[in-house]
Coordinates of C-alpha atoms in Angstrom, one line a residue:
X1 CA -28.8 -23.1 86.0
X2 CA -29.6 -19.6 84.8
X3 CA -33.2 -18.0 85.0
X4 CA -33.3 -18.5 81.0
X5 CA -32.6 -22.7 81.4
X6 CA -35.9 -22.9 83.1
X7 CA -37.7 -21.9 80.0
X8 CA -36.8 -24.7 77.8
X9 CA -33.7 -23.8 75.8
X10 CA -34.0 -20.0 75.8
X11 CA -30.6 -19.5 77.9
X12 CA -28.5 -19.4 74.6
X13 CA -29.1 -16.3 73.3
X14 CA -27.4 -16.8 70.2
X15 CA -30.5 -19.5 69.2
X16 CA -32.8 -15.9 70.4
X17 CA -31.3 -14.1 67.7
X18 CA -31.3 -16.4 65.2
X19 CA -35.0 -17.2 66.0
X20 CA -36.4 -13.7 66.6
X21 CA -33.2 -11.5 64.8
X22 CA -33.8 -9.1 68.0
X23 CA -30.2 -8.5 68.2
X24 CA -28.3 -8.8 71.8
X25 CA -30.5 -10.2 75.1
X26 CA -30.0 -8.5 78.2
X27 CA -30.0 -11.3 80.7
X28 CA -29.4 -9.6 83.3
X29 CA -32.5 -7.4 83.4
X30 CA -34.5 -10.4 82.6
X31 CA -37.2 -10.8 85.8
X32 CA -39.9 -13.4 85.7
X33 CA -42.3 -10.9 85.9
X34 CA -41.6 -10.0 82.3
X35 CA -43.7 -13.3 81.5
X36 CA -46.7 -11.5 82.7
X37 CA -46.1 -9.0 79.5
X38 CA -49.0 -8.7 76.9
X39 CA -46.5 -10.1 74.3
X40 CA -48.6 -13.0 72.8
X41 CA -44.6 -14.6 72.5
X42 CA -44.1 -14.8 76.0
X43 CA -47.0 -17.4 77.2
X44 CA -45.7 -19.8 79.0
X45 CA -44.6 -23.1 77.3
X46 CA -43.3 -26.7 78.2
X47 CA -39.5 -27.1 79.0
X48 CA -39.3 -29.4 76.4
X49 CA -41.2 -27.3 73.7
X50 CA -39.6 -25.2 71.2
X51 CA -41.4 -23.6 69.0
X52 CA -41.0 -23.8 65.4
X53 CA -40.1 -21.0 63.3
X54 CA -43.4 -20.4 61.0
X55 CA -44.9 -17.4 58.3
X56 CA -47.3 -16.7 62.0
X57 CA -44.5 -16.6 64.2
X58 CA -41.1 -15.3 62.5
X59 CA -41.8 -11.8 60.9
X60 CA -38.9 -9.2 60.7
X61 CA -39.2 -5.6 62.7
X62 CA -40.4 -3.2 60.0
X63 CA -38.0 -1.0 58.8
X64 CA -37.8 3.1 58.5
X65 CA -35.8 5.8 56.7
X66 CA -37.7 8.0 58.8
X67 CA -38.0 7.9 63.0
X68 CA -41.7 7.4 64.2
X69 CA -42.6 9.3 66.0
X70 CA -45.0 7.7 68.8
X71 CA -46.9 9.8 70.2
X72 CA -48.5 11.1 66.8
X73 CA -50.7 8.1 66.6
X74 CA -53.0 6.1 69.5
X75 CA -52.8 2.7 68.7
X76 CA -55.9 2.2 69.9
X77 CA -57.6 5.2 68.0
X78 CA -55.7 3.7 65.2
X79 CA -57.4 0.2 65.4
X80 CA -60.9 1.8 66.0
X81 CA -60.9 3.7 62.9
X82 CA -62.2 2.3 60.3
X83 CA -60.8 1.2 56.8
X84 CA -61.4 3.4 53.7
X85 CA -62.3 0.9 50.8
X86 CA -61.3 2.6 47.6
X87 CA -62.7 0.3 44.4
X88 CA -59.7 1.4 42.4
X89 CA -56.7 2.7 45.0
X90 CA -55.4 4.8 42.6
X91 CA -58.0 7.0 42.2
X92 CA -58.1 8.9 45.0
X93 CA -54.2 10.3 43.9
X94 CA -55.2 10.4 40.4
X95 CA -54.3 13.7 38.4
X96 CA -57.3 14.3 36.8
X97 CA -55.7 15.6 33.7
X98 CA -53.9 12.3 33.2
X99 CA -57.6 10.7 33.5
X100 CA -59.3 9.9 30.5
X101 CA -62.3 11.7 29.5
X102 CA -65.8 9.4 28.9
X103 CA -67.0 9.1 25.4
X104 CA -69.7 11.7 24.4
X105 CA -72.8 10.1 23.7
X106 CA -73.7 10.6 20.4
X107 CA -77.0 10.5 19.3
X108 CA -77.6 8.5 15.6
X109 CA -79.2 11.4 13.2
X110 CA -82.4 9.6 11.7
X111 CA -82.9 8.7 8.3
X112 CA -84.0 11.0 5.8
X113 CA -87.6 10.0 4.7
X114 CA -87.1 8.5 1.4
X115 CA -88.4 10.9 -1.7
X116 CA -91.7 9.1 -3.4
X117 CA -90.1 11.0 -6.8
X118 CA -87.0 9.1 -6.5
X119 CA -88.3 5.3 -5.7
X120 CA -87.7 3.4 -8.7
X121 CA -91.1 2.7 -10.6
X122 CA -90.0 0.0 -12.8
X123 CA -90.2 2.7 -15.9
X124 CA -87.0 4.0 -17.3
X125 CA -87.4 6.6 -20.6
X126 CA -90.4 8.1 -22.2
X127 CA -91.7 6.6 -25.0
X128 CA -94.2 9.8 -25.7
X129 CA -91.3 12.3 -26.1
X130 CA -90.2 10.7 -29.0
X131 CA -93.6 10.5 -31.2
X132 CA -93.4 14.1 -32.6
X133 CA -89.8 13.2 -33.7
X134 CA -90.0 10.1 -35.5
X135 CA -90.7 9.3 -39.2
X136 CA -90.0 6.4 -41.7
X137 CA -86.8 6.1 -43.5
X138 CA -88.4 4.8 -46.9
X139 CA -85.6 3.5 -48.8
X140 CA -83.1 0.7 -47.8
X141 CA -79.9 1.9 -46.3
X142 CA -81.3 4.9 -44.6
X143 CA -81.7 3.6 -41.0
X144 CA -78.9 4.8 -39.8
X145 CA -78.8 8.2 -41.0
X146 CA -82.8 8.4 -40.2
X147 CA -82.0 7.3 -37.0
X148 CA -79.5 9.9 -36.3
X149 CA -82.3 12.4 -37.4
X150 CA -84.9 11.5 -35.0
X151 CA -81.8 12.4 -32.1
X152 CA -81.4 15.9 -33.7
X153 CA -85.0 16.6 -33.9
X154 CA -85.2 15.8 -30.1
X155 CA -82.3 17.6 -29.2
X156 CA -82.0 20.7 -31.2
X157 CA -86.2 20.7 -32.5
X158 CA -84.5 20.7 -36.1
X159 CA -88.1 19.3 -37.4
X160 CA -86.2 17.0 -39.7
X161 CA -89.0 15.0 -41.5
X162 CA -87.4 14.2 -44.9
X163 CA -84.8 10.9 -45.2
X164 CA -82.9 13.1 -48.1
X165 CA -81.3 15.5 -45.7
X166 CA -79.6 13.3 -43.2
X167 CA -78.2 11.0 -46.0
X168 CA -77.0 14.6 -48.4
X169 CA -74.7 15.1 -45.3
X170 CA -73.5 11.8 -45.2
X171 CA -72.3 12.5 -48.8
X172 CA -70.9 16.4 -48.0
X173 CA -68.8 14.4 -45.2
X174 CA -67.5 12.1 -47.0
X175 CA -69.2 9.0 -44.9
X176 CA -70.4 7.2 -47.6
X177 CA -70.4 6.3 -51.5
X178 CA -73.1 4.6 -51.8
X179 CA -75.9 4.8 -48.6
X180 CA -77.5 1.8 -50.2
X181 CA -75.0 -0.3 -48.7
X182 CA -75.8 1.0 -45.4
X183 CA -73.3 3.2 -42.5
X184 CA -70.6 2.2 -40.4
X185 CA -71.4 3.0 -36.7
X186 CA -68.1 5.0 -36.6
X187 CA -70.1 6.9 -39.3
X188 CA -73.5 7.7 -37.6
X189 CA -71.5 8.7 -34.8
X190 CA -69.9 11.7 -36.8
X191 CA -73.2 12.5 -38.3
X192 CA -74.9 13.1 -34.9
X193 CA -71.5 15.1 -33.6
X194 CA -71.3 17.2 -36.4
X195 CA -75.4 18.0 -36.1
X196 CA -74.1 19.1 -32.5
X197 CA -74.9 16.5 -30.6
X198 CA -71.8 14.6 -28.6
X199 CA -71.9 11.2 -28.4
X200 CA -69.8 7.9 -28.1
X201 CA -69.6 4.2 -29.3
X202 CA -69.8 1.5 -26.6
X203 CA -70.9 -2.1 -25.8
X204 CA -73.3 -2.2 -23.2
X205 CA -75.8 -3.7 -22.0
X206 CA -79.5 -3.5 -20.7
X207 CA -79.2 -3.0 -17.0
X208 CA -76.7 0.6 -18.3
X209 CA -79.5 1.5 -21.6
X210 CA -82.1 1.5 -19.1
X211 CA -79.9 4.0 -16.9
X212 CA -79.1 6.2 -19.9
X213 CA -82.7 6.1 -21.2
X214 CA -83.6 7.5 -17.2
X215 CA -80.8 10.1 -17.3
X216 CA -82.3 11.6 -19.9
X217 CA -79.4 10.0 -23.0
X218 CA -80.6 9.2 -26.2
X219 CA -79.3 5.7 -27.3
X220 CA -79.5 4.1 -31.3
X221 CA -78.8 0.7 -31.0
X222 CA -77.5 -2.0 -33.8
X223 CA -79.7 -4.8 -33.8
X224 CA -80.9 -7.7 -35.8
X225 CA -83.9 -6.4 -37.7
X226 CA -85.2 -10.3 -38.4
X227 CA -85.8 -10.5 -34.5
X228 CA -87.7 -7.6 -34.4
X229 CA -89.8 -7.7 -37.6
X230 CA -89.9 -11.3 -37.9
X231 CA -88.6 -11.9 -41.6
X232 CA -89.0 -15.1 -43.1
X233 CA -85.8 -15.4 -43.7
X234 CA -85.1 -15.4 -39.8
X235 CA -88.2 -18.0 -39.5
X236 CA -86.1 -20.4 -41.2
X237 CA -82.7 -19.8 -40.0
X238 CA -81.3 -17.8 -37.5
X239 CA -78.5 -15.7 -38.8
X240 CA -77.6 -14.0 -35.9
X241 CA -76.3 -10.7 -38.2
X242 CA -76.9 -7.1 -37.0
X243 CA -77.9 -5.3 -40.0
X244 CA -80.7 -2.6 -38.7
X245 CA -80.2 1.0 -36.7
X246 CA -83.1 2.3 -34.1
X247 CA -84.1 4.0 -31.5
X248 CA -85.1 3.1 -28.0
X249 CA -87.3 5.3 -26.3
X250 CA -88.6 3.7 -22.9
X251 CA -88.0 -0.2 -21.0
X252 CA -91.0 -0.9 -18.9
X253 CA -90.1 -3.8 -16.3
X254 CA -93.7 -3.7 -15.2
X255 CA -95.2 -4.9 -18.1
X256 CA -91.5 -6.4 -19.9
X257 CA -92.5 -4.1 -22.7
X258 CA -89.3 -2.1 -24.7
X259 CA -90.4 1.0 -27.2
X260 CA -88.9 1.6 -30.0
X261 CA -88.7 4.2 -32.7
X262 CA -88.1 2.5 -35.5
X263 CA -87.3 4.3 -39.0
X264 CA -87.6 0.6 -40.7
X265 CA -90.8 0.5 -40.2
X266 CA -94.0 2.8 -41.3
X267 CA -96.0 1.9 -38.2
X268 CA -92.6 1.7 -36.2
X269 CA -93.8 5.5 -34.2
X270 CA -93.8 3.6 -30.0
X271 CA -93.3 0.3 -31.8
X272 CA -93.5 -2.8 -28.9
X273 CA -91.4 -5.8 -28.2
X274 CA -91.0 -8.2 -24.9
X275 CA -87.3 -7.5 -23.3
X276 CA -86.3 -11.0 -24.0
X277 CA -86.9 -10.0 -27.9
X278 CA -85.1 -7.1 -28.0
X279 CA -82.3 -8.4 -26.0
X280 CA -82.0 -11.1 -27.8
X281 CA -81.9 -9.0 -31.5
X282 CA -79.4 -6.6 -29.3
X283 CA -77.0 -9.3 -28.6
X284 CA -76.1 -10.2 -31.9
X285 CA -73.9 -7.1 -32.2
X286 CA -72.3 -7.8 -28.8
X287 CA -75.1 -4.7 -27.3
X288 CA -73.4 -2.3 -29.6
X289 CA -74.9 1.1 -29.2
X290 CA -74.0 5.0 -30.0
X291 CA -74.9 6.9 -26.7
X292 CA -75.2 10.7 -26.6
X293 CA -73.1 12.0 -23.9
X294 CA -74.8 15.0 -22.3
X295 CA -78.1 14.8 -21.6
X296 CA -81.2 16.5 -23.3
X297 CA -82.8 18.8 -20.8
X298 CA -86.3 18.3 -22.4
X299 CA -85.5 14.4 -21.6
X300 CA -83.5 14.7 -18.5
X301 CA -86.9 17.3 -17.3
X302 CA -89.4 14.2 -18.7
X303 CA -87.7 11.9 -16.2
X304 CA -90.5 12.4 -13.9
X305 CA -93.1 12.0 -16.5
X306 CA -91.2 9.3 -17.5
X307 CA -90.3 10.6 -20.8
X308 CA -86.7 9.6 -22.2
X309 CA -84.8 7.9 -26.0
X310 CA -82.1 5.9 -26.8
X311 CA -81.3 4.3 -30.5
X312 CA -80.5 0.9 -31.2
X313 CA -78.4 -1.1 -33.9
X314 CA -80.6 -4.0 -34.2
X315 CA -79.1 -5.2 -37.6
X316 CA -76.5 -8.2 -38.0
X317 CA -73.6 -6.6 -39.9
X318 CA -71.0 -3.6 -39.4
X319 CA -72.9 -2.4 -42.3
X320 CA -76.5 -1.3 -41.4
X321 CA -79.1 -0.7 -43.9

């Protein structure tokens, strides 16, 4: 028996390699002594014992490209030192211009105080603009060209007073044959523009002629005159016909007043109706108005005052009277 048979199975040193992958096993320098070694492997064991290859036991000799070279490092000074504990271990190779920079902070500007001029006030137009402009039409048929006046007189101070000149350049344009059976709005519309004031022919509704009236616009609107005079006729049955041309000079939602300047009427200088009235006189033409397209600057400078006009068809026929 060889000195390796009295360990148990260790003589055969091709069970060693396979076991340990150490390679050759010099027997013959093999002296008990060697168990004395600090090599945890090497404690002594039963004859009959072998022990089993395990993840603790059978590791593989690291390898390297490079020779170590041994005497560069203690292992002892090695194990004393201790561990640097990096949170991310990239960072401390990180190129700092590959490293993202941190947001800025940015600081939220503040809101602008809100202007007391500009808050909505519930008024939108001015009524008292209008009452040096206004006067009555006097004869049936005249509305529309009356109406038409009272928008020149505010925006070109023409000091119109008399119904005769409005409805004379009807006739020299050609608008009309007879003015007793009313205007066309087409035909108001050319009136005003050729008086040099620009203007257009819209539906609309009462939300944008309270927007026009603040912008400084001046607005005649085609309405049914029973539902704002309150003809018998209309006491008896509704006819639902525009037939009547006005002005509208201010909307108060505050007191759910409209103003009118109404040429149909003598006392119709800041005539009064409820919203609901006029909006419900309005609707009969489908909220057909003629709307000036640049504002007046005597109007559009009243906005603060609240000073502002607009012109409504109030009547229940293409034909307004």
């Amino acid at each position: 028996m060889t000195d390796m048979d009295e360990y148990g199975g260790f003589g055969e040193t091709g069970h060693l390699e396979s076991l340990f992958d150490f390679g050759e096993v010099d027997t013959e320098g093999f002296q008990p002594e060697d168990l004395m070694s600090d090599d945890p492997f090497q404690a002594e064991l039963p004859n009959d014992i072998v022990p089993e290859p395990t993840d603790a036991t059978e590791f593989d000799a690291p390898a390297h490209d490079e020779p170590v070279d041994e005497g560069s490092v203690d292992d002892e000074q090695a194990d004393d030192e201790p561990e640097l504990e990096l949170d991310d271990p990239s960072a401390e190779f990180a190129d700092p211009s590959m490293m993202a920079p941190e947001d800025p902070i940015v600081e939220e500007p503040a809101a602008p105080a809100e202007d007391p001029a500009l808050q909505d006030d519930g008024v939108y137009g001015s009524s008292h603009e209008w009452n040096t402009d206004w006067f009555f039409q006097q004869t049936d048929g005249y509305c529309g060209p009356t109406s038409a006046a009272i928008i020149v007189n505010e925006y070109h101070d023409a000091g119109i007073t008399d119904p005769e000149y409005m409805v004379n350049q009807a006739y020299e344009l050609g608008l009309t044959q007879d003015i007793s059976q009313g205007m066309y709005m087409s035909d108001v519309q050319t009136l005003l523009e050729s008086s040099g004031v620009p203007c257009e022919n819209v539906n609309s509704s009462m939300a944008d002629l309270a927007q026009r009236l603040e912008d400084g616009y001046g607005v005649i609107a085609f309405v049914d005159s029973g539902e704002v005079w309150g003809d018998a006729a209309d006491a008896g049955v509704e006819d639902n016909l525009p037939d009547h041309f006005l002005v509208v000079t201010e909307i108060d939602t505050n007191t759910g007043m409209v103003t009118l300047a109404d040429p149909g009427s003598p006392t119709g200088n800041g005539t009064q109706m409820t919203i609901e009235q006029f909006e419900n006189a309005w609707a009969d033409s489908n909220y057909e108005m003629i709307a000036t397209t640049t504002p007046d600057p005597e109007l559009g400078a009243a906005v603060s005052d609240n000073q502002q006009l607009a012109i409504a068809n109030v009547t229940g026929s293409d034909v307004i009277r």
